[in-house]
mmCIF file of C-alpha atoms and ligand atoms in Angstrom:
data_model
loop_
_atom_site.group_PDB
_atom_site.id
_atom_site.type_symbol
_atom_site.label_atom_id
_atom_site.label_comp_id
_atom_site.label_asym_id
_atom_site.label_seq_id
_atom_site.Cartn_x
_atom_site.Cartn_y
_atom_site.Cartn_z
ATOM 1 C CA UNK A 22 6.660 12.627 31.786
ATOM 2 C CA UNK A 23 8.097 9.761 29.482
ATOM 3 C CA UNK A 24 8.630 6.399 31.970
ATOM 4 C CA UNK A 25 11.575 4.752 32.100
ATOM 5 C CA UNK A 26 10.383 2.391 34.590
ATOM 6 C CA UNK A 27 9.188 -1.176 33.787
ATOM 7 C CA UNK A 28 6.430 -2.363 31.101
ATOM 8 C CA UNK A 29 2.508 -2.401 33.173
ATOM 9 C CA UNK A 30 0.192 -4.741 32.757
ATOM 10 C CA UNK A 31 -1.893 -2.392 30.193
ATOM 11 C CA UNK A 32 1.242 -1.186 28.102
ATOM 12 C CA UNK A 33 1.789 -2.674 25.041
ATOM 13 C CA UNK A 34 3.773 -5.194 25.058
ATOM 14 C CA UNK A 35 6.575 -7.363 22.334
ATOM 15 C CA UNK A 36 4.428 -9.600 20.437
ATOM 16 C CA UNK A 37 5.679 -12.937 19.628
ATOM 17 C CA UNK A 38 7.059 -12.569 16.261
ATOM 18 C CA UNK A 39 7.968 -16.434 16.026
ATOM 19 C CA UNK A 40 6.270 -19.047 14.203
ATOM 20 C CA UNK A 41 5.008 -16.945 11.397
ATOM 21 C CA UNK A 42 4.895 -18.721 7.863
ATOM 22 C CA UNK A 43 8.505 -17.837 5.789
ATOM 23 C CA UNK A 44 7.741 -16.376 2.575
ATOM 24 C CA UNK A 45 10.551 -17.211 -0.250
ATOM 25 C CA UNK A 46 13.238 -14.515 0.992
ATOM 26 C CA UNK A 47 16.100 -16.845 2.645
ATOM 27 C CA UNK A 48 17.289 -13.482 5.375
ATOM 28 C CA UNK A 49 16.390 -14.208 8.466
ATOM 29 C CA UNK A 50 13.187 -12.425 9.914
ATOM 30 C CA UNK A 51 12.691 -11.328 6.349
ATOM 31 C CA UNK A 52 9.394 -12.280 4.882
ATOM 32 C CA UNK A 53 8.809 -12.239 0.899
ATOM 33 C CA UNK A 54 5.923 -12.529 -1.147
ATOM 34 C CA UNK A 55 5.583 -11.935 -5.201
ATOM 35 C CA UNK A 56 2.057 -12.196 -6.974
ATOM 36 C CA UNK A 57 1.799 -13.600 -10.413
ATOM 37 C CA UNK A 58 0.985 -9.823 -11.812
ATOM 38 C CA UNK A 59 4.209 -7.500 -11.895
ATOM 39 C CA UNK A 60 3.915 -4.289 -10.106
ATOM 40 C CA UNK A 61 6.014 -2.334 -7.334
ATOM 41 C CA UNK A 62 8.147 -3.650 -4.367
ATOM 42 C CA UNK A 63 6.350 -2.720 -1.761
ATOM 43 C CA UNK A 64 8.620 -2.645 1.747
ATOM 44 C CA UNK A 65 6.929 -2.375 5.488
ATOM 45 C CA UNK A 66 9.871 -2.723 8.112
ATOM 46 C CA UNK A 67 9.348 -3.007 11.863
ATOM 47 C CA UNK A 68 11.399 -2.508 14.894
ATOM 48 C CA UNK A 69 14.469 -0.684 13.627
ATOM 49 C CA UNK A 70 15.079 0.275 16.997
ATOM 50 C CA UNK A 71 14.399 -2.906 19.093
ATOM 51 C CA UNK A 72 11.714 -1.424 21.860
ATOM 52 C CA UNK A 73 9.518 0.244 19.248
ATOM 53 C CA UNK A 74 6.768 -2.779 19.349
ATOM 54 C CA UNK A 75 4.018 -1.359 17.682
ATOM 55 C CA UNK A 76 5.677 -1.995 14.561
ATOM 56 C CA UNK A 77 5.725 -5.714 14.749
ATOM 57 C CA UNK A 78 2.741 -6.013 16.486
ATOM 58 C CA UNK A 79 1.298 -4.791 13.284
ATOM 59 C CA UNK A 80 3.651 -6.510 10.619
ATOM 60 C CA UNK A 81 2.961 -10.123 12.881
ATOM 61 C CA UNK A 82 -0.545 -9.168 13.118
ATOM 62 C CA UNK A 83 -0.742 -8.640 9.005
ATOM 63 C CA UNK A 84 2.011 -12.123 8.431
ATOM 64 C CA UNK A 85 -0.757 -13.965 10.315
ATOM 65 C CA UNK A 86 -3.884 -12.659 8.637
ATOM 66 C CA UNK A 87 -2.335 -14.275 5.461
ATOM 67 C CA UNK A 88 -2.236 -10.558 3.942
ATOM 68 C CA UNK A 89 -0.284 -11.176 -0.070
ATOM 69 C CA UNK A 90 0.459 -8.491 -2.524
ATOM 70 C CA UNK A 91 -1.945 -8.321 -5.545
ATOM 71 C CA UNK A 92 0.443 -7.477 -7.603
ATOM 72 C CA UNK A 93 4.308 -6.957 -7.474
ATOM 73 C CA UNK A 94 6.241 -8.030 -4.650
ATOM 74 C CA UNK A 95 5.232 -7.397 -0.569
ATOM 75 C CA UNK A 96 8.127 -7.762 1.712
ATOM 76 C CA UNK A 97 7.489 -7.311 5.575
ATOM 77 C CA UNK A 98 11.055 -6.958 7.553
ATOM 78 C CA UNK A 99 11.663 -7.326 11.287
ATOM 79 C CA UNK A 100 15.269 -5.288 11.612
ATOM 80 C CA UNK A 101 16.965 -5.081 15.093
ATOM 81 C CA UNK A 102 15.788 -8.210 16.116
ATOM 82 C CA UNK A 103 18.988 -8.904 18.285
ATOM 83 C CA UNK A 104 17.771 -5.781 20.214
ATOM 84 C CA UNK A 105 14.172 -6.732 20.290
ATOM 85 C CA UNK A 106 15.216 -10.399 21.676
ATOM 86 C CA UNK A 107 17.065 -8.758 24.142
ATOM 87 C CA UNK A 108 13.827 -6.554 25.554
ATOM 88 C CA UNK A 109 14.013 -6.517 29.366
ATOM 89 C CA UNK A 110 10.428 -5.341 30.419
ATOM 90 C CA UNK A 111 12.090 -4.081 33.347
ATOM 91 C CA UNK A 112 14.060 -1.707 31.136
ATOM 92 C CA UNK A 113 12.564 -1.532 28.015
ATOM 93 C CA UNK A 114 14.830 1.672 26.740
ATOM 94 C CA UNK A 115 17.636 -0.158 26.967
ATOM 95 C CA UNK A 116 16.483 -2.447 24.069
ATOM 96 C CA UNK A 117 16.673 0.304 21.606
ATOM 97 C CA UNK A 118 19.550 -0.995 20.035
ATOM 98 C CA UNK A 119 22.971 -3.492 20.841
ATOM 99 C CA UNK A 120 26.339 -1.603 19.970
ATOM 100 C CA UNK A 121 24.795 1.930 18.111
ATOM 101 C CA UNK A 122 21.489 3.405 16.626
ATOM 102 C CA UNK A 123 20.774 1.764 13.522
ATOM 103 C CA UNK A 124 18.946 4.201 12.264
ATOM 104 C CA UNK A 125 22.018 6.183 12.213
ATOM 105 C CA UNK A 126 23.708 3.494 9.701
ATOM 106 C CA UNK A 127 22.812 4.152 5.974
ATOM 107 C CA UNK A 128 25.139 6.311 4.381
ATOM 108 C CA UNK A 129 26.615 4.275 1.095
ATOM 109 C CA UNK A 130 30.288 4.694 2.932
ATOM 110 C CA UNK A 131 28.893 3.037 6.201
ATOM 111 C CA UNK A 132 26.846 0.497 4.487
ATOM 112 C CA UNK A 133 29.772 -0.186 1.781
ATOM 113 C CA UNK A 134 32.360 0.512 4.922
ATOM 114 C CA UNK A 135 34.419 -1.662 6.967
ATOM 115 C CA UNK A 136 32.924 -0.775 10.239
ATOM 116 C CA UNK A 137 31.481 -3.222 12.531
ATOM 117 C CA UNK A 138 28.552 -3.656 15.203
ATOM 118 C CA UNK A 139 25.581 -5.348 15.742
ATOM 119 C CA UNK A 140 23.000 -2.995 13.858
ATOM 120 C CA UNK A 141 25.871 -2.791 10.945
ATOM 121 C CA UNK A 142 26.000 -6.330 10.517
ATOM 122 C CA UNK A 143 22.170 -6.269 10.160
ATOM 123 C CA UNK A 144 21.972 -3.446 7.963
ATOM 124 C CA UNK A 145 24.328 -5.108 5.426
ATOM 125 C CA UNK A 146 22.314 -8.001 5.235
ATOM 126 C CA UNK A 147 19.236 -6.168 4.699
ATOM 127 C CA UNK A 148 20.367 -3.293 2.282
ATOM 128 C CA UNK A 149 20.072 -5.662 -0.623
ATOM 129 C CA UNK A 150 16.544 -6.111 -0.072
ATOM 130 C CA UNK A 151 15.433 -2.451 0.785
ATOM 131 C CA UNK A 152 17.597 -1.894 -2.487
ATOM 132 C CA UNK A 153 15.302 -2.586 -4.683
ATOM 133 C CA UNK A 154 11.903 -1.575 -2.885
ATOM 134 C CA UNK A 155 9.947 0.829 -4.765
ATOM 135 C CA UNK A 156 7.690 1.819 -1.982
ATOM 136 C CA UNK A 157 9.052 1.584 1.817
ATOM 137 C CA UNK A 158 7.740 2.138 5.346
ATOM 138 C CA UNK A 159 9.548 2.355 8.375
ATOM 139 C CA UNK A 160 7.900 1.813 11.546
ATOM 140 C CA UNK A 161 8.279 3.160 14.948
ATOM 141 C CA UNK A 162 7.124 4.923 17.893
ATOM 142 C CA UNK A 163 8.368 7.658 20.426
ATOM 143 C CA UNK A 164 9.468 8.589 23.693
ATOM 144 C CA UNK A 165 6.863 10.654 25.135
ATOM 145 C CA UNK A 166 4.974 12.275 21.975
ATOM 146 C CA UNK A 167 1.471 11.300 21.821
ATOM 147 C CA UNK A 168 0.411 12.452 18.439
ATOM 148 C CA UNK A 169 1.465 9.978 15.274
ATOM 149 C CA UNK A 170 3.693 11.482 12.973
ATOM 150 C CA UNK A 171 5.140 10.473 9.028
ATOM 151 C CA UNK A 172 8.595 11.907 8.353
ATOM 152 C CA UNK A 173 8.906 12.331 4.807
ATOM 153 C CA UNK A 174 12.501 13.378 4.451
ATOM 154 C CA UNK A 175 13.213 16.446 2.204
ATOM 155 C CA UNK A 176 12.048 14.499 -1.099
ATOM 156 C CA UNK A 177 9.397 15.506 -3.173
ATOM 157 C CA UNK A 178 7.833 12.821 -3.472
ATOM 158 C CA UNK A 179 8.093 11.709 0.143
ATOM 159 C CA UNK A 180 5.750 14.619 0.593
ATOM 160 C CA UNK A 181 3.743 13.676 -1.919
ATOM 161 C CA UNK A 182 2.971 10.503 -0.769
ATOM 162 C CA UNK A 183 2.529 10.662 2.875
ATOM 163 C CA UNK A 184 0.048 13.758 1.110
ATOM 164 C CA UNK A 185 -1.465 10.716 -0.287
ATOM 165 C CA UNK A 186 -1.586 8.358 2.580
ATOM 166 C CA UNK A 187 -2.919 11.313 4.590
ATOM 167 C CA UNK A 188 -2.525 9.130 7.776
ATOM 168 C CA UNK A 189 -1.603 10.532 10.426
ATOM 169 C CA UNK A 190 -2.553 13.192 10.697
ATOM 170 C CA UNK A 191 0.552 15.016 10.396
ATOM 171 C CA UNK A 192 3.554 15.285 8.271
ATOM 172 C CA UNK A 193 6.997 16.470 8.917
ATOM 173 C CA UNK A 194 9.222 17.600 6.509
ATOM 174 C CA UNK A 195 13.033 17.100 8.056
ATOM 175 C CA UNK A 196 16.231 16.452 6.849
ATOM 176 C CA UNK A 197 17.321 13.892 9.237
ATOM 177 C CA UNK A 198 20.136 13.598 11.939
ATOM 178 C CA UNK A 199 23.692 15.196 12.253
ATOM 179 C CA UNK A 200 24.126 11.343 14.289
ATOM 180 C CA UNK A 201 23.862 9.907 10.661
ATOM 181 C CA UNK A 202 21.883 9.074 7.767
ATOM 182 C CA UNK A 203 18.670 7.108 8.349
ATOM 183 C CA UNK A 204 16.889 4.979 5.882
ATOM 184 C CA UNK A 205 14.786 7.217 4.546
ATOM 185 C CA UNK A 206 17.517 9.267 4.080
ATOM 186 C CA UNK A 207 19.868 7.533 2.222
ATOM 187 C CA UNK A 208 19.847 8.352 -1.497
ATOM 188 C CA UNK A 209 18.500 5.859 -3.314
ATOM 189 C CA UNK A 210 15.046 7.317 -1.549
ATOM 190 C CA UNK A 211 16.511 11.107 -1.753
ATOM 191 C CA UNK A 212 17.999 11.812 -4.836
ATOM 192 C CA UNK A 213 16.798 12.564 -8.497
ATOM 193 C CA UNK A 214 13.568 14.544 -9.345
ATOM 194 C CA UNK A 215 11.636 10.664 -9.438
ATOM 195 C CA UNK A 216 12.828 7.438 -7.777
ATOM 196 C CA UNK A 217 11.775 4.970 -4.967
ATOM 197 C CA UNK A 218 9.955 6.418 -1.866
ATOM 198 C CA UNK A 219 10.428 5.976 1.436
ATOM 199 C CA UNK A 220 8.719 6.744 4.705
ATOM 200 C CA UNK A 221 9.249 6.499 8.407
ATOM 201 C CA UNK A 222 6.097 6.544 10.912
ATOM 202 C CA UNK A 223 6.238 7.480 14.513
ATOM 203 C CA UNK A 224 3.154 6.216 15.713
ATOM 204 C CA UNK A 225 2.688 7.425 19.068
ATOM 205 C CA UNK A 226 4.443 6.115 22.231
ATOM 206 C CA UNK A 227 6.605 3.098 22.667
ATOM 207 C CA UNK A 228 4.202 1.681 25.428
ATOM 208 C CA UNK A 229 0.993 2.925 24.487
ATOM 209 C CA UNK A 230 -1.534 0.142 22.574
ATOM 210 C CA UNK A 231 -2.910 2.783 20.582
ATOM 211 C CA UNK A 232 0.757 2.973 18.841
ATOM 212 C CA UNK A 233 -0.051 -0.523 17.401
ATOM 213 C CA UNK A 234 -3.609 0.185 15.890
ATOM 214 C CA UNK A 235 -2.216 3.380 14.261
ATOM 215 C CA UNK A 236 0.716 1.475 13.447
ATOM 216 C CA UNK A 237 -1.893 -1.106 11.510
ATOM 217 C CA UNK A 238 -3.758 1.492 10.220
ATOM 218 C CA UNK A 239 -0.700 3.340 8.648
ATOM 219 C CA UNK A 240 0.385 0.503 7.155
ATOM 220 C CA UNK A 241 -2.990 -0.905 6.112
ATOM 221 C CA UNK A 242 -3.420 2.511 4.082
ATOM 222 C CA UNK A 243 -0.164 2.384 2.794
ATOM 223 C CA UNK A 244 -0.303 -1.332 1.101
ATOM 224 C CA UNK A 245 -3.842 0.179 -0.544
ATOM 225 C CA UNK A 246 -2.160 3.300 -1.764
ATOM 226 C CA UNK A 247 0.282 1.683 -3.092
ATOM 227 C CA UNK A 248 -1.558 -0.610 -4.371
ATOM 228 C CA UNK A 249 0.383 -3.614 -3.256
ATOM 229 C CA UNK A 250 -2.836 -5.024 -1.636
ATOM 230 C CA UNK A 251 -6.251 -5.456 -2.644
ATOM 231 C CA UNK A 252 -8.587 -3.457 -0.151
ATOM 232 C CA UNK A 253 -11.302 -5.828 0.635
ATOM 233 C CA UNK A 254 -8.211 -7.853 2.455
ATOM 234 C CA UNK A 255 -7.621 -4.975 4.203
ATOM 235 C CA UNK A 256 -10.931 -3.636 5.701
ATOM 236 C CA UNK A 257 -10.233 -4.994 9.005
ATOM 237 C CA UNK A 258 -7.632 -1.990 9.792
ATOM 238 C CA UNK A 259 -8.488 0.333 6.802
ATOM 239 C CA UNK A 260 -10.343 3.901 8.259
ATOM 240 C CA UNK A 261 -13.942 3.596 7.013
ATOM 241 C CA UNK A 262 -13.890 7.189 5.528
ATOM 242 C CA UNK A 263 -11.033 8.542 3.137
ATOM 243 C CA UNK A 264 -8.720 10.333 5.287
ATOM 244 C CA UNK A 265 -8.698 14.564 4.960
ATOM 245 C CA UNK A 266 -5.212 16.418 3.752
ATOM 246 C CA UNK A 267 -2.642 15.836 6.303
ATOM 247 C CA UNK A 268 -0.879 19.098 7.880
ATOM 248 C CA UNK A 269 2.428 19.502 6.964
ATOM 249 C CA UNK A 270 5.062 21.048 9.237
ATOM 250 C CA UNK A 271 8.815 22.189 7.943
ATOM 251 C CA UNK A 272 11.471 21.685 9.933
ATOM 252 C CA UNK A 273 13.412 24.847 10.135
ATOM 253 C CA UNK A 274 16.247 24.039 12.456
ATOM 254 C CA UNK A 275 17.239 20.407 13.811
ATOM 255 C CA UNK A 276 18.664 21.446 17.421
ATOM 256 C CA UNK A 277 21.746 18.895 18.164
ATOM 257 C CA UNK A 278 22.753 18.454 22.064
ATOM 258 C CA UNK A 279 26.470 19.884 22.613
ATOM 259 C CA UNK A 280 27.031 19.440 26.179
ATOM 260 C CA UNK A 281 26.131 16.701 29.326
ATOM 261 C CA UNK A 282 24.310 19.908 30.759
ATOM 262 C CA UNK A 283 21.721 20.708 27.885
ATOM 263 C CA UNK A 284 18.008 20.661 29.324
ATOM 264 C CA UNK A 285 14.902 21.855 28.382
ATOM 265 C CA UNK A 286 13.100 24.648 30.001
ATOM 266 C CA UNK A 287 9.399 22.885 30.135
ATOM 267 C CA UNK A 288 8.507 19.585 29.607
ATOM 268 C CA UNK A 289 7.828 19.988 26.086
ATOM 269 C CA UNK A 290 5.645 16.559 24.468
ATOM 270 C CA UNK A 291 5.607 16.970 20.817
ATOM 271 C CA UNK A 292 3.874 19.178 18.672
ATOM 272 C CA UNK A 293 3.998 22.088 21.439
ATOM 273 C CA UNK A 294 3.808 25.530 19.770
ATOM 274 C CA UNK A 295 5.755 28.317 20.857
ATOM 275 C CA UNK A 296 3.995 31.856 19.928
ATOM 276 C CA UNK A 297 6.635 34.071 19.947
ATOM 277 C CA UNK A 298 9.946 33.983 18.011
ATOM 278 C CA UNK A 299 12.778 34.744 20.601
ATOM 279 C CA UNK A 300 11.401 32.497 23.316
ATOM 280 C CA UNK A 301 13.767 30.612 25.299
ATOM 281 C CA UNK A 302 13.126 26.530 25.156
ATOM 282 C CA UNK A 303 16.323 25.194 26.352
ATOM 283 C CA UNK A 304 19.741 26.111 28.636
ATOM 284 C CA UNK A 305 22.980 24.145 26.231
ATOM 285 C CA UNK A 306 26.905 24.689 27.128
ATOM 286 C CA UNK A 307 25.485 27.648 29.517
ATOM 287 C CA UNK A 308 23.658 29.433 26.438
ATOM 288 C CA UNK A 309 19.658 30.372 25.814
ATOM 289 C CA UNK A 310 18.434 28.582 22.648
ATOM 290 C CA UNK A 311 16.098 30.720 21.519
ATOM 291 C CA UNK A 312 12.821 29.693 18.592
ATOM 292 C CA UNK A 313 13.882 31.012 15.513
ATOM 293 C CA UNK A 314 10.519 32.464 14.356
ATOM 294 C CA UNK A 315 6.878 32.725 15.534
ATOM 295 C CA UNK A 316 4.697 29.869 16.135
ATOM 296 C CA UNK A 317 7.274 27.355 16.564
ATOM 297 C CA UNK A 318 6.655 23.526 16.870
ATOM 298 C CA UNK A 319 8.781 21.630 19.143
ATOM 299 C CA UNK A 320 9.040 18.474 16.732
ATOM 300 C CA UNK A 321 9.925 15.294 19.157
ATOM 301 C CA UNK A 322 11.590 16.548 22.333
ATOM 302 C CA UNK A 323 14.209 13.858 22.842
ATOM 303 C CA UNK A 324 13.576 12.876 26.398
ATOM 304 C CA UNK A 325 16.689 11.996 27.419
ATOM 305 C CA UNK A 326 19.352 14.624 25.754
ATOM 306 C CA UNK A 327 22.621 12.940 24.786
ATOM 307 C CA UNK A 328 25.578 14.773 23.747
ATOM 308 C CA UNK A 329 25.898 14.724 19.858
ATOM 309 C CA UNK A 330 22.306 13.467 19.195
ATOM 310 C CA UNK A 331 19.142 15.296 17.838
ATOM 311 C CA UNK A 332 17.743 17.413 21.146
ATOM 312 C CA UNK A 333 14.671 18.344 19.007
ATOM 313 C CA UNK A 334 13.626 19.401 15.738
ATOM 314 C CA UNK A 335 12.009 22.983 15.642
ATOM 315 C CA UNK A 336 9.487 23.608 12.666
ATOM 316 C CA UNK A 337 6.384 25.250 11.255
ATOM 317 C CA UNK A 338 2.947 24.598 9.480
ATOM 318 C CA UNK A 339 3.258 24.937 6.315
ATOM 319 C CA UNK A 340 -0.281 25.111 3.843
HETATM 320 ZN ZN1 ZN B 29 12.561 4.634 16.187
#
């Protein structure tokens, strides 16, 4: 089972993301660097949702090795901080975010909108800057799923990167949230046949220190993909063998929690596969859901099922 209960002395826990040296964008937590060679904007953002730590355990751990683009411009973001401040290791969940998800928060009309919260009001001031990356990861961890994931959005060339990056391990195809549009999916990264890229990484559980080395790794690989990063600065983090072909799974159905009653029928954690098409996974509003086809893959069982949000995202392997 996923914990809810306080932070142990062998989780992971929030790094101190103070003190690290500014780099020459003025937004708070915000940390710009250009080289002298012109290339891509290259974009890693932690903590969108403020008790996902592995993120800036990795982005402080890279700010403090001194890591610079080689060419182009490197920009490492810290985005709910307000949340993340706010981390109770008593409660940690509750830190995910202040007033809403902000990960639910960048459609244009939201963005461009009038209304206000915490995560909003951060997202504004941000949007400017993740406007003109080329090349952008978002970083974060999971409830209860063990295995480290790269959404890649619908795009094209999402999936053709993260092919690239082939860390970790898997890829998920998805189209995102009926709660709202998240990062990755808004459509400066989305639309057109070519265009900027972006990708989110789940990197295994919020309290699990393994989250933060794949989180490191992820991103290590991703700076040298991109190219953004010279390699030899990089070895400390960088897999010593080129990575095989990721899987790639297709989400076929995102299943969206109508009533307080929903519940799952096992205790599903991520990357289960259900055989048979027909098989009941969950009880909703008093009715069966039943998987759609055969070998089924319960993408990221939301732990706690709330009314209107994503109760999990049903796929299948695609070649
Ligand atoms: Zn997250």
């Amino acid at each position: 089972m996923a914990r809810i209960e306080p932070l142990a002395p062998g989780d992971l826990w929030p790094p101190d993301i103070t003190g690290l040296v500014p780099g020459n964008d003025c937004t708070d937590h915000v940390y710009r660097f250009d080289a002298a060679v012109p290339g891509p904007h290259v974009l890693v953002n932690a903590l969108m949702h403020g008790n996902e730590v592995c993120g800036a355990v990795a982005v402080a751990t890279l700010l403090r090795a001194g890591i610079r683009p080689c060419r182009g411009s490197l920009t490492f973001s810290f985005a709910n901080v307000e949340a993340f401040n706010h981390l109770d290791p008593q409660f940690p969940v509750l830190s995910r975010y202040m007033d809403e998800d902000m990960n639910r928060v960048w459609a244009p009309d939201i963005l461009a909108g009038s209304g206000d919260s915490i995560e909003r009001r951060r997202a504004r001031s941000l949007w400017p800057l993740f406007a003109e990356a080329d090349f952008l990861l978002d970083l974060h961890s999971m409830q209860h799923d063990t295995i480290p994931l790269m959404l890649a959005g619908r795009s094209a060339r999402g999936r053709a990167l993260a092919g690239r990056l082939g860390m970790p391990g898997f890829v998920v195809m998805d189209g995102g949230h009926a709660g709202g549009l998240r990062l990755i999916d808004h459509p400066r990264f989305t639309d057109g046949a070519d265009g900027p890229v972006a990708l989110l990484a789940e990197c295994g559980r919020h309290q699990d220190r393994s989250s933060a080395r794949t989180a490191l790794a992820v991103t290590a690989r991703f700076l040298a993909v991109t190219g953004a990063v010279a390699t030899t600065a990089l070895s400390p983090w960088l897999p010593s063998a080129e990575p095989p072909p990721p899987r790639f799974v297709e989400v076929t159905e995102t299943v969206t929690v109508c009533s307080e009653q929903f519940r799952f029928l096992q205790d599903f954690k991520g990357m289960d596969i259900i055989p048979r098409a027909g098989t009941g996974f969950a009880v909703d509003a008093g009715r069966l859901l039943r998987t759609p086809h055969d070998d089924c893959v319960m993408i990221m069982p939301a732990r706690v099922p709330m009314r209107g949000q994503t109760a999990v995202r049903l796929g299948r392997f695609r070649s």
